[in-house]
Coordinates of C-alpha atoms in Angstrom, one line a residue:
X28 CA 146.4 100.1 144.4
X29 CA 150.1 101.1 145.4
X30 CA 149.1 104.7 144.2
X31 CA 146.4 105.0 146.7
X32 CA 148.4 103.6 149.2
X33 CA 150.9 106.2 149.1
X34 CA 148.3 109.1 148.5
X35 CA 146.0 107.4 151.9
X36 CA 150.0 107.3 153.4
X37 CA 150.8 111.2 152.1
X38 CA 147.3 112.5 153.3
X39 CA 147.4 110.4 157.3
X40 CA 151.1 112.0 157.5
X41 CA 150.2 115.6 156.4
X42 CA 146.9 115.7 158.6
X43 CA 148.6 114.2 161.8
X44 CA 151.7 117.0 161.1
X45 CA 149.8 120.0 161.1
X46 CA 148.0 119.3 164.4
X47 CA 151.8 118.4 165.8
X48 CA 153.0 121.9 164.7
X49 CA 149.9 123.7 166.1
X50 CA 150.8 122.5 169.4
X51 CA 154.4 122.8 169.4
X52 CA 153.4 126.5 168.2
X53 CA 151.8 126.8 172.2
X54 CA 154.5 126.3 174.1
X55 CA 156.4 129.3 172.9
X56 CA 154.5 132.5 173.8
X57 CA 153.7 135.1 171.6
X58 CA 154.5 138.4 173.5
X59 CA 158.2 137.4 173.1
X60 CA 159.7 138.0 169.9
X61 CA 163.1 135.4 168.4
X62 CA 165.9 137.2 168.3
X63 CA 167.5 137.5 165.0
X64 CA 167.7 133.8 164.3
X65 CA 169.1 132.6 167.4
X66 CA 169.8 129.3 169.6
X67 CA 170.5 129.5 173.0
X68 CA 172.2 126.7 174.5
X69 CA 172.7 125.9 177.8
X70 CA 174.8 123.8 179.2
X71 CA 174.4 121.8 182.9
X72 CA 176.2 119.1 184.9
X73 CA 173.7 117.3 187.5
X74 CA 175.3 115.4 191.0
X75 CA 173.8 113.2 193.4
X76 CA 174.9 113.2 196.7
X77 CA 175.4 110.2 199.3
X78 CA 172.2 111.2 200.9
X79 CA 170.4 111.4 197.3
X80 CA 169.8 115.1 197.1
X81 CA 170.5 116.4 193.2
X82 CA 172.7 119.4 192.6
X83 CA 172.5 121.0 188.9
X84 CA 175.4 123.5 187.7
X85 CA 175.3 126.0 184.9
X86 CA 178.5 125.2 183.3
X87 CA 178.5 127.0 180.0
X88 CA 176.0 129.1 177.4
X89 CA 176.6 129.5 173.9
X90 CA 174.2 131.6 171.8
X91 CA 174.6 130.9 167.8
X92 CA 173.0 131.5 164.9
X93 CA 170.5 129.4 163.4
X94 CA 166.4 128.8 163.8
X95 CA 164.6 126.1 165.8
X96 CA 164.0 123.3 163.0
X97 CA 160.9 122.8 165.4
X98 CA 159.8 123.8 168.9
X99 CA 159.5 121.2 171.6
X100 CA 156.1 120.6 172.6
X101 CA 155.7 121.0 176.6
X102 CA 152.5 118.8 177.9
X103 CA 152.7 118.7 181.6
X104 CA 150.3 115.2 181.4
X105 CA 153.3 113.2 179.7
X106 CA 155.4 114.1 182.5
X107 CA 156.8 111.2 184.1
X108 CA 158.5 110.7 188.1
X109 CA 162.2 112.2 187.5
X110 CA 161.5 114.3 184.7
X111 CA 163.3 118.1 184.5
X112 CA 161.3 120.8 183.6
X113 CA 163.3 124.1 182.5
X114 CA 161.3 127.2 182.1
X115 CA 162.9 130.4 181.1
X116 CA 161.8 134.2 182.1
X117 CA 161.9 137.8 181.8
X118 CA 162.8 140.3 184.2
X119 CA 159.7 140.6 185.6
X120 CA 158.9 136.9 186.5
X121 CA 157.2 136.4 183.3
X122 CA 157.3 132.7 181.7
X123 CA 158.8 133.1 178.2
X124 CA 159.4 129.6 177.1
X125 CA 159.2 126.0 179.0
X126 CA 160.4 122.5 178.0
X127 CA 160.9 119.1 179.9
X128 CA 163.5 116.2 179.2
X129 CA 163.9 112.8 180.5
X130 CA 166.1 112.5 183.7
X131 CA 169.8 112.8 182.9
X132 CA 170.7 110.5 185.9
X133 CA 168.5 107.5 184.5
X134 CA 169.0 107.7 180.9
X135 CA 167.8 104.8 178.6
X136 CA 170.1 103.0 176.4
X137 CA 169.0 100.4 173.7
X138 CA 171.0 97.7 172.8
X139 CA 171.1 95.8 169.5
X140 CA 172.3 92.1 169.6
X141 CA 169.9 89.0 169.2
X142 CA 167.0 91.0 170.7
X143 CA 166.0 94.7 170.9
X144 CA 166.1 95.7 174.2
X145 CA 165.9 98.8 176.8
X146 CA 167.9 99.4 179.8
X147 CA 167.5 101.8 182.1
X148 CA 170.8 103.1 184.1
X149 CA 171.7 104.8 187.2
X150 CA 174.1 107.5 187.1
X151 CA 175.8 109.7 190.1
X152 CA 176.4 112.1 187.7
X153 CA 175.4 113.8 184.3
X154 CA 175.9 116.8 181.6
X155 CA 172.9 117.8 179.7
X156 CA 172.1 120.7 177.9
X157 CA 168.9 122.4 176.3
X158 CA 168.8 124.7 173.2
X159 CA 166.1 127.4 172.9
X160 CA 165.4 129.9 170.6
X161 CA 167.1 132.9 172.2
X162 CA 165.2 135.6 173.0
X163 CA 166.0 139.4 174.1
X164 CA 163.8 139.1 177.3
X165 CA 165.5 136.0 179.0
X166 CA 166.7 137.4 182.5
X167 CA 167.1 133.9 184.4
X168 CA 166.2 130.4 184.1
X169 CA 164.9 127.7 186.6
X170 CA 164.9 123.9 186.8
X171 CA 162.1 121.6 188.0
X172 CA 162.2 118.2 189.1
X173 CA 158.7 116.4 188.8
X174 CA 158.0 113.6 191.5
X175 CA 155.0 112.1 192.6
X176 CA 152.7 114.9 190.2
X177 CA 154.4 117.6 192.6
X178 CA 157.3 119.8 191.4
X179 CA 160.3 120.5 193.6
X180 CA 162.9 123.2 192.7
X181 CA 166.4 122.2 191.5
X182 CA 167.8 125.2 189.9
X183 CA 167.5 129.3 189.5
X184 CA 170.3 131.4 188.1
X185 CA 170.1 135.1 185.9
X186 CA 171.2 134.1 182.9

């Protein structure tokens, strides 16, 4: 009984992975080509005003060499209000790769003690960063807010 266990365990895991990788496989598109084993990171510092508008820096890039262990999946339906959505492009306006994160200025913490818990804070201001496999064809790179299903433009810069 424990053998089947672990082989019904082994067989769930495997299926469930493969359809995980095909659609992280998506997001990345196929005209543009890695190059030569690269991660690009980029590094940004987000403010809040008094009046509540967000301000995002670039404050540093670093390209190094090494391969994506796995590529972010991007669905735009698991986007939630606050959410940053970085895509990055070629010279000619062309999306090369995209990827979302949480919102840096209300990160969630857990805490361990008597209970498991969640807290969510609220934060002036932030650093975050995003790694990418680097690419030749990256010319600049904007930032996306998402709010209320609608997206509203944080960030452009050539890269």
């Amino acid at each position: 009984m424990k053998i089947f266990t672990s082989l019904m365990a082994v067989s769930i895991l495997t299926f469930f992975g493969v359809g995980q990788v095909k659609s992280q496989s998506q997001s990345l598109k196929e005209v543009s080509v890695q190059s030569k084993n690269q991660i690009l990171y980029l590094f940004f510092k987000i403010s809040k005003d008094q009046s509540g508008l967000e301000k995002i820096s670039l404050n540093d890039q670093k390209i190094v060499n090494g391969k994506m262990k796995s590529m972010p999946a991007f669905n735009e339906n698991e986007l939630e209000n606050g959410d940053l959505i970085i895509t990055l492009y070629d010279r000619s306006g062309k999306e090369i790769y995209i990827q979302n994160a949480k919102n840096p200025l209300n990160p969630e913490l857990e805490s361990f003690g008597d209970e498991m818990g969640r807290h969510k804070l609220t934060l002036q201001e932030s650093e975050f960063s995003f790694r990418f496999p680097h690419f030749s064809e990256i010319n600049f790179v904007k930032i996306e807010k998402f709010t209320n299903s609608k997206k509203h433009l944080l960030f452009t810069q050539n890269l």
